[in-house]
CSV table of C-alpha atoms in Angstrom, one decimal:
chain,number,residue,atom,x,y,z
A,1,MET,CA,-95.5,-133.4,-21.9
A,2,THR,CA,-97.7,-131.7,-19.3
A,3,LEU,CA,-98.8,-134.2,-16.7
A,4,VAL,CA,-102.2,-132.5,-16.1
A,5,ARG,CA,-104.2,-130.3,-18.3
A,6,GLU,CA,-103.8,-126.6,-17.8
A,7,ASN,CA,-105.7,-124.8,-20.6
A,8,GLU,CA,-104.1,-126.1,-23.7
A,9,ILE,CA,-105.8,-128.0,-26.5
A,10,ARG,CA,-104.0,-131.2,-27.4
A,11,ARG,CA,-103.5,-133.2,-30.6
A,12,GLY,CA,-106.7,-134.8,-31.7
A,13,GLU,CA,-108.9,-132.9,-29.2
A,14,VAL,CA,-112.1,-131.2,-30.4
A,15,ALA,CA,-113.5,-128.0,-29.0
A,16,VAL,CA,-117.0,-126.6,-29.7
A,17,GLU,CA,-118.5,-123.1,-29.3
A,18,LEU,CA,-120.2,-122.7,-26.0
A,19,PRO,CA,-123.6,-121.1,-25.9
A,20,GLY,CA,-123.5,-117.4,-25.0
A,21,MET,CA,-126.1,-117.7,-22.3
A,22,ASN,CA,-126.6,-119.8,-19.2
A,23,ASP,CA,-129.7,-121.9,-18.6
A,24,ALA,CA,-129.5,-121.9,-14.8
A,25,GLY,CA,-127.4,-120.5,-12.0
A,26,LEU,CA,-125.5,-121.9,-9.1
A,27,VAL,CA,-124.7,-120.6,-5.7
A,28,PHE,CA,-121.5,-121.5,-3.9
A,29,ILE,CA,-122.4,-122.7,-0.5
A,30,GLY,CA,-119.0,-123.4,0.9
A,31,ALA,CA,-115.3,-124.0,0.2
A,32,ILE,CA,-113.3,-127.2,0.2
A,33,ARG,CA,-109.8,-127.0,1.8
A,34,THR,CA,-107.4,-129.7,0.6
A,35,PRO,CA,-103.6,-130.1,0.6
A,36,TRP,CA,-103.4,-129.5,-3.2
A,37,THR,CA,-102.7,-126.0,-4.4
A,38,SER,CA,-101.7,-126.9,-8.0
A,39,ARG,CA,-103.4,-129.0,-10.6
A,40,LEU,CA,-100.1,-130.7,-11.1
A,41,MET,CA,-100.5,-132.3,-7.6
A,42,THR,CA,-104.1,-133.3,-7.2
A,43,PRO,CA,-105.1,-136.9,-7.2
A,44,ARG,CA,-106.8,-138.1,-10.3
A,45,GLN,CA,-109.3,-139.9,-8.0
A,46,GLY,CA,-109.8,-139.6,-4.2
A,47,ARG,CA,-108.9,-142.5,-2.0
A,48,GLU,CA,-110.6,-143.7,1.1
A,49,ASP,CA,-107.3,-143.4,3.1
A,50,GLY,CA,-106.5,-140.0,1.7
A,51,PRO,CA,-105.8,-136.9,3.8
A,52,VAL,CA,-108.5,-135.4,5.9
A,53,CYS,CA,-110.0,-132.4,4.1
A,54,ARG,CA,-112.2,-129.6,5.5
A,55,ILE,CA,-115.4,-128.6,3.9
A,56,GLU,CA,-116.4,-125.1,5.2
A,57,ILE,CA,-120.1,-124.3,4.9
A,58,PHE,CA,-121.0,-120.6,4.4
A,59,PRO,CA,-123.9,-118.9,6.1
A,60,PRO,CA,-126.9,-119.4,5.9
A,61,TRP,CA,-126.5,-123.1,5.0
A,62,GLN,CA,-124.9,-124.5,8.3
A,63,GLU,CA,-128.3,-125.4,9.7
A,64,ALA,CA,-128.7,-127.8,6.7
A,65,LEU,CA,-126.0,-130.0,8.2
A,66,ASP,CA,-128.3,-131.2,11.0
A,67,GLY,CA,-128.5,-135.0,10.8
A,68,LEU,CA,-125.6,-135.5,8.3
A,69,GLU,CA,-123.5,-136.8,11.2
A,70,LYS,CA,-125.4,-140.1,11.1
A,71,PHE,CA,-124.0,-141.1,7.7
A,72,GLU,CA,-120.7,-142.9,7.2
A,73,ARG,CA,-120.3,-141.7,3.6
A,74,ILE,CA,-121.5,-138.6,1.9
A,75,GLU,CA,-121.8,-137.5,-1.7
A,76,VAL,CA,-119.9,-134.2,-2.3
A,77,LEU,CA,-120.7,-132.0,-5.3
A,78,TYR,CA,-118.3,-129.2,-6.2
A,79,TRP,CA,-117.6,-126.7,-9.0
A,80,LEU,CA,-114.3,-127.4,-11.0
A,81,HIS,CA,-113.7,-123.7,-11.3
A,82,ARG,CA,-110.4,-123.9,-13.2
A,83,SER,CA,-111.6,-126.2,-16.0
A,84,ARG,CA,-112.3,-125.3,-19.6
A,85,ARG,CA,-115.8,-126.4,-20.7
A,86,ASP,CA,-115.7,-126.6,-24.5
A,87,LEU,CA,-114.0,-130.0,-25.3
A,88,VAL,CA,-116.2,-132.8,-26.7
A,89,ARG,CA,-113.2,-135.1,-27.4
A,90,GLN,CA,-110.2,-135.2,-25.1
A,91,SER,CA,-106.8,-136.9,-24.9
A,92,PRO,CA,-106.0,-137.5,-21.2
A,93,ALA,CA,-102.7,-139.3,-22.0
A,94,ASN,CA,-101.8,-136.5,-24.4
A,95,ASP,CA,-100.7,-139.2,-27.0
A,96,GLY,CA,-103.0,-138.4,-29.9
A,97,SER,CA,-105.7,-140.9,-28.8
A,98,VAL,CA,-109.0,-139.3,-28.0
A,99,ARG,CA,-112.2,-140.2,-26.2
A,100,GLY,CA,-115.6,-138.5,-25.8
A,101,THR,CA,-115.9,-136.2,-22.7
A,102,PHE,CA,-118.9,-138.2,-21.4
A,103,ALA,CA,-116.7,-141.4,-21.4
A,104,LEU,CA,-114.2,-139.7,-19.1
A,105,ARG,CA,-114.3,-138.4,-15.5
A,106,SER,CA,-112.0,-135.5,-16.5
A,107,PRO,CA,-112.7,-132.1,-14.9
A,108,VAL,CA,-113.1,-130.7,-18.4
A,109,ARG,CA,-116.8,-130.9,-19.3
A,110,PRO,CA,-119.7,-128.6,-20.4
A,111,ASN,CA,-120.8,-128.3,-16.8
A,112,PRO,CA,-117.7,-128.9,-14.7
A,113,ILE,CA,-119.3,-130.5,-11.6
A,114,GLY,CA,-117.2,-132.9,-9.6
A,115,THR,CA,-118.8,-135.7,-7.5
A,116,SER,CA,-117.0,-137.7,-4.9
A,117,ILE,CA,-118.1,-140.2,-2.3
A,118,ALA,CA,-116.3,-139.1,0.8
A,119,THR,CA,-115.9,-140.8,4.2
A,120,LEU,CA,-117.2,-138.7,7.0
A,121,VAL,CA,-114.6,-138.1,9.7
A,122,GLY,CA,-116.6,-135.6,11.8
A,123,ILE,CA,-118.5,-132.3,11.9
A,124,GLU,CA,-117.2,-129.4,13.9
A,125,GLY,CA,-119.6,-126.5,13.8
A,126,ALA,CA,-119.8,-125.3,10.2
A,127,THR,CA,-116.9,-127.6,9.1
A,128,VAL,CA,-117.3,-131.1,7.7
A,129,LEU,CA,-114.1,-133.3,7.9
A,130,VAL,CA,-113.9,-136.0,5.2
A,131,ARG,CA,-111.4,-138.3,3.4
A,132,GLY,CA,-111.6,-139.2,-0.2
A,133,MET,CA,-111.4,-135.8,-2.0
A,134,ASP,CA,-109.4,-135.1,-5.1
A,135,CYS,CA,-110.0,-131.4,-5.8
A,136,LEU,CA,-107.9,-128.2,-5.6
A,137,ASP,CA,-107.7,-126.2,-2.4
A,138,GLY,CA,-110.4,-123.5,-2.4
A,139,THR,CA,-112.8,-125.5,-4.7
A,140,PRO,CA,-116.4,-124.1,-4.4
A,141,LEU,CA,-118.9,-126.4,-2.8
A,142,LEU,CA,-122.3,-127.0,-4.5
A,143,ASP,CA,-123.9,-129.7,-2.4
A,144,LEU,CA,-123.7,-132.4,0.2
A,145,LYS,CA,-126.0,-135.5,0.5
A,146,PRO,CA,-126.0,-138.9,2.2
A,147,GLU,CA,-124.4,-141.5,0.0
A,148,ARG,CA,-127.3,-143.1,-2.0
A,149,THR,CA,-127.0,-146.7,-0.6
A,150,LEU,CA,-127.1,-145.5,3.0
A,151,PHE,CA,-130.2,-143.3,2.6
A,152,LYS,CA,-133.7,-144.5,3.0
A,153,PRO,CA,-136.4,-142.1,1.8
A,154,ILE,CA,-138.5,-140.6,4.6
A,155,ALA,CA,-141.2,-139.3,2.3
A,156,PRO,CA,-144.2,-141.6,1.8
A,157,PRO,CA,-144.0,-144.0,-1.2
A,158,GLN,CA,-145.0,-142.8,-4.6
A,159,PRO,CA,-146.4,-144.9,-7.5
A,160,GLY,CA,-143.1,-144.7,-9.5
A,161,ASP,CA,-141.3,-146.5,-6.7
A,162,PHE,CA,-143.0,-149.7,-7.8
A,163,GLU,CA,-142.7,-149.3,-11.6
A,164,THR,CA,-140.5,-151.8,-13.5
A,165,GLY,CA,-140.2,-152.3,-17.2
B,1,MET,CA,-151.5,-134.5,3.3
B,2,THR,CA,-149.7,-133.9,0.1
B,3,LEU,CA,-147.7,-137.0,-0.9
B,4,VAL,CA,-144.9,-135.1,-2.6
B,5,ARG,CA,-143.8,-131.5,-2.1
B,6,GLU,CA,-145.1,-129.0,-4.5
B,7,ASN,CA,-144.1,-125.6,-3.3
B,8,GLU,CA,-145.5,-125.3,0.1
B,9,ILE,CA,-143.6,-124.8,3.4
B,10,ARG,CA,-144.5,-127.4,6.0
B,11,ARG,CA,-144.7,-127.3,9.7
B,12,GLY,CA,-141.2,-127.0,11.3
B,13,GLU,CA,-139.4,-126.3,8.0
B,14,VAL,CA,-136.9,-123.4,7.8
B,15,ALA,CA,-136.4,-121.2,4.7
B,16,VAL,CA,-133.5,-118.8,4.2
B,17,GLU,CA,-133.1,-115.9,1.9
B,18,LEU,CA,-131.3,-116.9,-1.3
B,19,PRO,CA,-128.5,-114.7,-2.6
B,20,GLY,CA,-129.6,-112.3,-5.3
B,21,MET,CA,-126.7,-113.3,-7.6
B,22,ASN,CA,-125.4,-116.5,-9.1
B,23,ASP,CA,-121.7,-117.6,-8.7
B,24,ALA,CA,-121.6,-119.8,-11.8
B,25,GLY,CA,-123.8,-120.7,-14.8
B,26,LEU,CA,-125.0,-124.0,-16.2
B,27,VAL,CA,-125.8,-125.1,-19.7
B,28,PHE,CA,-128.5,-127.7,-20.4
B,29,ILE,CA,-126.9,-130.3,-22.7
B,30,GLY,CA,-129.9,-132.5,-23.2
B,31,ALA,CA,-133.3,-133.6,-21.9
B,32,ILE,CA,-134.3,-136.7,-20.0
B,33,ARG,CA,-137.5,-138.5,-21.1
B,34,THR,CA,-139.2,-140.5,-18.4
B,35,PRO,CA,-142.7,-141.9,-17.9
B,36,TRP,CA,-143.4,-139.5,-15.0
B,37,THR,CA,-145.1,-136.2,-15.9
B,38,SER,CA,-146.2,-135.3,-12.4
B,39,ARG,CA,-144.2,-134.9,-9.2
B,40,LEU,CA,-146.9,-137.0,-7.5
B,41,MET,CA,-145.8,-140.1,-9.6
B,42,THR,CA,-142.0,-140.0,-9.7
B,43,PRO,CA,-140.0,-142.6,-7.8
B,44,ARG,CA,-138.3,-141.4,-4.7
B,45,GLN,CA,-135.2,-143.3,-5.9
B,46,GLY,CA,-134.5,-145.0,-9.2
B,47,ARG,CA,-134.5,-148.8,-9.4
B,48,GLU,CA,-132.2,-151.0,-11.5
B,49,ASP,CA,-135.2,-152.8,-13.0
B,50,GLY,CA,-137.1,-149.5,-13.6
B,51,PRO,CA,-138.5,-148.5,-17.0
B,52,VAL,CA,-136.1,-147.6,-19.8
B,53,CYS,CA,-135.7,-143.8,-20.1
B,54,ARG,CA,-134.3,-141.8,-23.0
B,55,ILE,CA,-131.6,-139.2,-22.5
B,56,GLU,CA,-131.5,-137.0,-25.6
B,57,ILE,CA,-128.3,-135.1,-26.1
B,58,PHE,CA,-128.4,-131.7,-27.7
B,59,PRO,CA,-126.0,-130.4,-30.3
B,60,PRO,CA,-123.0,-129.8,-30.2
B,61,TRP,CA,-122.5,-132.4,-27.4
B,62,GLN,CA,-123.3,-135.7,-29.2
B,63,GLU,CA,-119.7,-136.3,-30.2
B,64,ALA,CA,-118.8,-136.4,-26.4
B,65,LEU,CA,-120.7,-139.8,-26.2
B,66,ASP,CA,-117.8,-141.6,-28.0
B,67,GLY,CA,-116.6,-144.4,-25.8
B,68,LEU,CA,-119.5,-144.2,-23.3
B,69,GLU,CA,-120.9,-147.5,-24.7
B,70,LYS,CA,-118.1,-149.4,-23.0
B,71,PHE,CA,-119.5,-148.7,-19.5
B,72,GLU,CA,-122.2,-150.8,-17.9
B,73,ARG,CA,-123.3,-148.1,-15.5
B,74,ILE,CA,-123.1,-144.3,-15.9
B,75,GLU,CA,-123.5,-141.4,-13.5
B,76,VAL,CA,-126.2,-139.0,-14.7
B,77,LEU,CA,-126.4,-135.4,-13.4
B,78,TYR,CA,-129.5,-133.4,-14.0
B,79,TRP,CA,-131.2,-130.1,-13.0
B,80,LEU,CA,-134.2,-130.4,-10.7
B,81,HIS,CA,-135.9,-127.5,-12.4
B,82,ARG,CA,-139.2,-127.6,-10.4
B,83,SER,CA,-137.6,-127.5,-6.9
B,84,ARG,CA,-137.5,-124.7,-4.5
B,85,ARG,CA,-134.0,-123.9,-3.3
B,86,ASP,CA,-134.3,-122.1,0.0
B,87,LEU,CA,-135.0,-124.7,2.7
B,88,VAL,CA,-132.3,-125.6,5.2
B,89,ARG,CA,-134.6,-127.8,7.3
B,90,GLN,CA,-137.2,-130.1,5.7
B,91,SER,CA,-140.0,-132.4,6.8
B,92,PRO,CA,-140.2,-135.2,4.1
B,93,ALA,CA,-143.0,-137.0,6.0
B,94,ASN,CA,-144.9,-133.8,6.6
B,95,ASP,CA,-145.3,-134.8,10.3
B,96,GLY,CA,-143.6,-131.9,12.0
B,97,SER,CA,-140.2,-133.7,12.3
B,98,VAL,CA,-137.4,-132.0,10.4
B,99,ARG,CA,-134.0,-132.8,9.2
B,100,GLY,CA,-131.2,-130.7,7.6
B,101,THR,CA,-131.3,-130.5,3.8
B,102,PHE,CA,-127.8,-132.0,3.5
B,103,ALA,CA,-128.9,-135.0,5.5
B,104,LEU,CA,-131.6,-135.7,2.9
B,105,ARG,CA,-131.6,-136.6,-0.8
B,106,SER,CA,-134.7,-134.5,-1.4
B,107,PRO,CA,-134.8,-132.5,-4.7
B,108,VAL,CA,-135.2,-129.3,-2.6
B,109,ARG,CA,-131.6,-128.0,-2.1
B,110,PRO,CA,-129.6,-124.8,-2.7
B,111,ASN,CA,-128.3,-126.2,-5.9
B,112,PRO,CA,-130.9,-128.7,-7.1
B,113,ILE,CA,-128.7,-131.1,-8.9
B,114,GLY,CA,-129.8,-134.7,-9.0
B,115,THR,CA,-127.3,-137.6,-9.4
B,116,SER,CA,-128.3,-141.1,-10.4
B,117,ILE,CA,-126.3,-144.2,-11.1
B,118,ALA,CA,-128.1,-145.6,-14.2
B,119,THR,CA,-127.7,-148.9,-16.1
B,120,LEU,CA,-126.8,-148.3,-19.7
B,121,VAL,CA,-129.2,-150.1,-22.0
B,122,GLY,CA,-127.8,-148.7,-25.3
B,123,ILE,CA,-126.9,-145.7,-27.3
B,124,GLU,CA,-128.8,-144.8,-30.5
B,125,GLY,CA,-127.3,-141.8,-32.3
B,126,ALA,CA,-127.7,-138.9,-29.9
B,127,THR,CA,-130.0,-140.9,-27.5
B,128,VAL,CA,-128.8,-142.8,-24.5
B,129,LEU,CA,-131.1,-145.5,-23.1
B,130,VAL,CA,-130.9,-146.2,-19.4
B,131,ARG,CA,-132.7,-147.7,-16.5
B,132,GLY,CA,-132.6,-146.4,-12.9
B,133,MET,CA,-133.9,-142.8,-13.3
B,134,ASP,CA,-136.2,-141.1,-10.9
B,135,CYS,CA,-136.9,-137.7,-12.4
B,136,LEU,CA,-139.7,-135.9,-14.2
B,137,ASP,CA,-140.2,-136.1,-17.9
B,138,GLY,CA,-138.3,-133.2,-19.6
B,139,THR,CA,-135.7,-132.8,-16.8
B,140,PRO,CA,-132.7,-130.9,-18.1
B,141,LEU,CA,-129.4,-132.9,-18.4
B,142,LEU,CA,-126.2,-131.5,-17.0
B,143,ASP,CA,-123.7,-134.3,-17.4
B,144,LEU,CA,-122.9,-138.0,-18.1
B,145,LYS,CA,-119.8,-139.8,-16.8
B,146,PRO,CA,-118.8,-143.4,-16.3
B,147,GLU,CA,-119.7,-144.8,-12.9
B,148,ARG,CA,-116.7,-144.1,-10.6
B,149,THR,CA,-115.8,-147.7,-9.8
B,150,LEU,CA,-115.8,-148.7,-13.5
B,151,PHE,CA,-113.4,-145.9,-14.6
B,152,LYS,CA,-109.7,-146.2,-14.6
B,153,PRO,CA,-107.9,-142.8,-15.2
B,154,ILE,CA,-106.1,-142.6,-18.5
B,155,ALA,CA,-104.0,-139.5,-17.5
B,156,PRO,CA,-100.6,-140.2,-16.1
B,157,PRO,CA,-100.4,-140.6,-12.3
B,158,GLN,CA,-100.0,-137.4,-10.1
B,159,PRO,CA,-98.4,-137.0,-6.7
B,160,GLY,CA,-101.7,-136.7,-4.9
B,161,ASP,CA,-102.7,-140.3,-6.1
B,162,PHE,CA,-100.2,-141.7,-3.6
B,163,GLU,CA,-101.0,-139.4,-0.6
B,164,THR,CA,-102.6,-140.9,2.5
B,165,GLY,CA,-103.1,-139.3,5.9
């Protein structure tokens, strides 16, 4: 039994045909350096006391880091570049039992975007040091933002802010 | 003063040239129906007691919902299709003070992906009912996953799960 998925389809899993065209495009704005060079080694989920990882920001995006140092935790979005995208049902335990892709945090998904809440260790020039990552070394970075509970909007209030229902 | 950004560049803001090519492609897997049809109305952040919104899943992805009903909160990823992408410094208050894009949760970012933690109200066929959204009506859906603290990995442990540093 393979511990982690490479590209096989397992018993009970269901694949669909992917659309031939994309609806939107992404730019890779950096790379995440981690200790894990094989999918057989990566954590299933990051841990707060995990190893320090380096997020390297590509030009011209370094300037966008200004002010990020004030936040203890940041949300990291990355592209799971080695994942297949066509499974609607998956068997993480590879035991014949299956569950819908949206009921899992598996890297295999129609848009393989990983999200982590990382602890900020420091910022050195264009490099952000964090703990709490769970991705392969070399994973493309998509975005960084303050963790939602730490962020207070600076923009003036809008009517929707007060709507309940 | 405009309350919310449309497409203007404000005093102190810095735009960069976007790369001419995309590094990866997204597929829109659904649409989010909310009460907000103008960017002048949307909440700056969703609220737990906000209005119930409908996430409509497109074929062939409905089957991927199986099991999602067990989670009280879900992470929703969506494409902020009306946002400019080229600002590295922004002035949310439009008062001349600026901050780096990665230190904000503004919709304006190199890869305009919104993430919300929504409260699951119910699932009716291919429609997921949630509270806690903050996006425009018709926003394209990218992904749904269980909220991270509610999800226990089903896959067998991997060496990285035990690494600290």
